[in-house]
Amino acid sequence: MLDKAFDSGSTEPRLYRLWEESGVFAPTNDPAATPFSIVIPPPNVTGSLHIGHALNNTLQDVLIRFQRMRGAAALWLPGTDHAGIATQMVVERQLAAAGNIGRRDMGREAFVERVWEWKAESGGAISRQLRRLGASCDWSRERFTLDEGLSRAVRQVFVALHRQKLIYRDKRLVNWDPRFQTAISDLEVEQREVDGHYWHFAYPLEDGSGEIVVATTRPETMLADTAVAVHPDDARYTHLIGKCVRLPIVGRPIPIIADDYADPDKGSGAVKITPAHDFNDFKVGQRHRLPMINILDPSARINENGPAAYRGLDRFEARKAVVAAFEALGLLRGVEKVRHAVPHGDRSGVVVEPYLTDQWYVDAKTLAGPAIAAVEDGRTVFEPRHWEKTYFEWMRNIEPWCISRQLWWGHRIPAWYGPDGRIFVAETEEEALAAGREHYGCDEPLRQDEDVLDTWFSSALWPFSTLGWPEKTSDLARFYPTHTLITGFDIIFFWVARMMMMGLHFTGQAPFQRVFINALIRDAEGAKMSKSKGNVMDPLELVDAYGADPLRFTLTAMSGQARDIRLSTARIEGYRNFGTKLWNAARFCELNSCVAPPSFDPGLASGRVNRWILGETVKAARQVTRALEACAFDTAAAALYRFIWNAYCDWYLEFSKPVLQGTDEPAKAETRAMAAWVLETILKLLHPVMPFITEELWSKTGERDRLLIVAPWPDLPDAWIDEVAARDMALVVGAIAVGRAVRSELNVPLSARPPLIVVDADPGQRDVLRANAAIIDQMLRVSGLEFQAVSGAVPYVAEGVAFALPIAEFIDLAAERARLAKEIAGQTVDIDRTSKKLANVDFLARAPEEVVEENRERLAERQASKERLETALARLEAVS
RNA sequence: GGGCGGCUAGCUCAGCUGGUUAGAGCGCCUGGUUUACACCCAGGAGGUCGGGGGUUCGAACCCCUCGCCGCCCACCA
């Protein structure tokens, strides 16, 4: 006997263990099975499961469970990302909290060892949390981006790209994060609106003939100015081009140059040029071969290139000092407050500085070509399609990708430097030394590059490195390219684009056929969830409170494509109730000994009600299947909900009661079998979204030869759809539903059991109603059918059949009059609209014939019911 | 400045390539101890589909325009 309700707390972990131990998460070895693979977007190893992960991984799990049941060799490959900066931060913070010495004092080797220790202790949290969600990943294939295999792939890719001149070392401006003291890529820079000032400074002309005014929001950079630019056509300044100004404070003469970059409409029209500390100025500096003076040290303090009085000052202190100096010199020409966007490091949160350093770059432009083409010609399709625009936009304007990071945790760059600075790029130190020997003619000591690679460099290889590349493994042959990638739009640039580039370059094939972009989760008010706002919803707490299934169903149902998801517990509660509803339906079946014998062939069922629910089941299965094929997860969830609750529970099980409680044994047997068979089918169809409750019911409602997780997906023949049964049952449903509304509106007590009078129906309809009299009796609470009109009965129409309920003694005349008037008004509106349409010659001439015909039938039907209602109203008036 | 998405019932959202009276869940109101289920059952109220214009026999859906809301990219003179 099933318990009163499903206990998720005790059942879910038990079932997950059962699945995992049964080995069903690994793809089948059946060579005939079509491979279907997904690689997980590897969460940061430092991470814990947040609600976004819950959504993303639920959708992946729905898809992989669906494919597994369909018989595919379904592989969901899990793993984690070493997450350079994030992880290094966590461990450094931990060291600090424990009062230990810092990273720099520890030294590189000891620190990295400490990070590995940390990883061993607490790095697996997110994998455990994914299990609680029910994620059916193949844990035997779990990968980590710093694993030996993946590291080897990274080195090989680096060396190959270097050899192909697609990786190179360059001295240019980078975004420098002074807190972490590392370069970061453009994508890791986040613009934040802050309050600041425009300071207007006068630079005196060297010959004393006047001054030129420039404006800046970063006064400290003037210490590194090497020119002032004006527009060549700016009449105010043409006479000054070629002259010099004497840079205040510093005292250096710098030229006034002509460059289009200067915009006559902005400020004074003259702009200070600081090539070493501004991206635009850098280009101007290159054009004019200006000196590049770097005045900042790695922590953004003024270095030895600044005036003595400023050395060692933090950039913001230096800013104040520079402004004060200008004021003291009488050269401050104005200050305005401005609110402007300032670049910040997305991890560190501090203002980043354009900074002149040597770094490694990937020639992204070249790699982007094939990646753009693959999406253009549809080898890879984004879902929803509009994200392709975003992808193209970025890919077509891509900049060189700075891949070196001045960190310790990550893949160390496989480049070695000789005593003369010559670079040897090789996969191993031995190879580098050998190359050095060949070059120098003797053994020379080489020093490996201190830097590590951007975390996203290894992630870019994820779809093939995790399958064993560069080895030609059977997994690689079988599961690459992967089928679908499910991820968030926030990492289309960071990750998806780069996987496309690397995948195509190294394997010749796009790494996935389809990229499904899932929405972003917000709180019930629409705010982005963040710890600082305190509005985060912890998925594990939600699992504790409601179970994994309701959370999964909620996320699936709300995964509509084009929008942010606002999550509320009310919704989760609703789907918890849905699970309970299913549980109780199963209890009902159990109570009524509903089991489907192995020999049961639903197609041979003869009962009208059974043939009807069979057809509905086929239709529901079609809908769910089609929706999941198309990643229309919300549509699948809606179809399941409707079918299970509104068709199976509300109608079919109610219809079955008179039979199950009756004495017609053959009918009883068929209904028992059908009820059980449909329930079984429901468990299968619902399993991808609600795996736990369905697996539990599967095991408790019948003798099973296998787990539900590997049961075959329902593939039901259309021939099982019986349109006649569907039409017949629509009549029964209509008679009951409309009749109930009449009773309720007229406040007829439930105890009243009048007969149901069938006023006007054709013989076939009468037969249907007669055959279902027991159902109608029970559900409409009437006492049998009568086929003779009685005066004073309250009429209603359903499915074109006229019914009446003799309930005169209960009714309030005024209420009934109001009801009829309202009904008539409703019909009148529709009749007017439809007849107007049919009177329109253009409509008749241009609308398709079937639409015209539909409207004709509709009009006739409405007019008939209106007449009936009017007659009834007239009779009522006569009584009163 | 460039681009994207959204604006449909009190709330959260469905409504595919234009064609019945625009739907669901939650909430609300009314009535229910019908032996699967009160995490339930039955019924009900509630929307000029952001505004305006256009195309069309016909527009929530297509076009134009305006208005909000959100996001992405660029911008620190």
XYZ file of C-alpha atoms (C1' of nucleotides) in Angstrom, chain A residues 191 198 215-218 261-263 266 271 280 341 343 389 558 562-564 566 576-577 580-581 584-585 588 591 645 649 654 657 740 744 750 822 830 840 842-843 846 848 858 862, chain B residues 2-8 12-15 19-22 24-26 30-32 34-45 56-58 70-77:
88
model
C 31.428 49.022 -16.867
C 35.873 66.493 -15.378
C 39.911 67.956 -19.911
C 40.226 64.651 -18.116
C 38.508 62.447 -15.587
C 41.835 60.875 -14.656
C 40.788 61.425 -33.079
C 40.409 64.869 -31.498
C 36.778 65.858 -31.645
C 34.062 67.802 -27.220
C 42.771 66.320 -26.001
C 42.500 55.412 -27.797
C 30.935 54.491 -16.757
C 35.765 49.920 -16.138
C 22.801 37.897 -33.770
C 9.193 28.500 -16.549
C 12.877 34.879 -24.446
C 12.737 36.166 -20.964
C 14.024 36.258 -17.455
C 10.981 35.110 -11.898
C 4.599 19.961 -5.365
C 0.820 19.642 -5.248
C 0.906 14.761 -4.771
C -1.997 14.633 -7.195
C -2.943 9.990 -5.158
C -4.027 8.924 -8.602
C -6.574 5.226 -6.400
C -7.017 0.698 -4.176
C -4.415 16.529 -13.910
C -7.442 12.648 -12.899
C -13.941 9.874 -12.269
C -15.533 4.935 -10.741
C -22.683 21.714 -13.064
C -23.941 26.078 -9.096
C -25.988 19.110 -3.824
C -26.557 36.980 -19.499
C -21.372 36.523 -31.029
C -19.242 41.139 -45.757
C -15.044 40.734 -49.176
C -14.937 38.177 -46.416
C -11.391 36.235 -49.844
C -10.817 30.418 -47.270
C -21.312 28.795 -35.797
C -25.688 30.273 -31.837
C 24.817 50.644 -31.802
C 21.954 46.306 -30.828
C 18.638 42.752 -28.373
C 14.471 41.314 -25.427
C 9.926 42.566 -22.990
C 5.198 45.293 -22.122
C -1.509 39.964 -22.545
C 3.741 34.998 -12.716
C 3.360 33.567 -17.530
C 1.221 30.523 -22.442
C -0.656 32.058 -26.985
C -9.045 32.998 -38.835
C -14.176 30.120 -32.985
C -16.377 33.983 -27.367
C -7.636 35.505 -25.930
C -3.151 28.392 -17.572
C -1.189 28.462 -12.540
C -1.310 31.359 -8.170
C -19.151 31.223 -3.710
C -20.344 26.227 -2.437
C -18.524 21.384 -0.803
C -18.950 12.686 -3.163
C -14.398 6.168 0.805
C -7.360 8.706 -4.497
C -6.260 13.498 -3.038
C -8.417 19.976 1.618
C -1.100 19.794 -1.214
C -8.466 18.383 -2.664
C -13.380 18.905 -5.541
C -17.216 21.974 -8.147
C -18.453 26.838 -9.802
C -17.432 32.172 -10.501
C -15.556 37.188 -11.051
C -5.699 42.964 -44.481
C -12.176 40.372 -45.609
C -9.970 39.553 -40.709
C 15.384 45.188 -18.632
C 19.912 43.575 -20.841
C 24.349 43.423 -24.144
C 28.257 46.060 -26.822
C 30.962 50.733 -27.358
C 32.236 55.201 -24.562
C 36.557 57.520 -18.786
C 37.474 64.828 -23.425
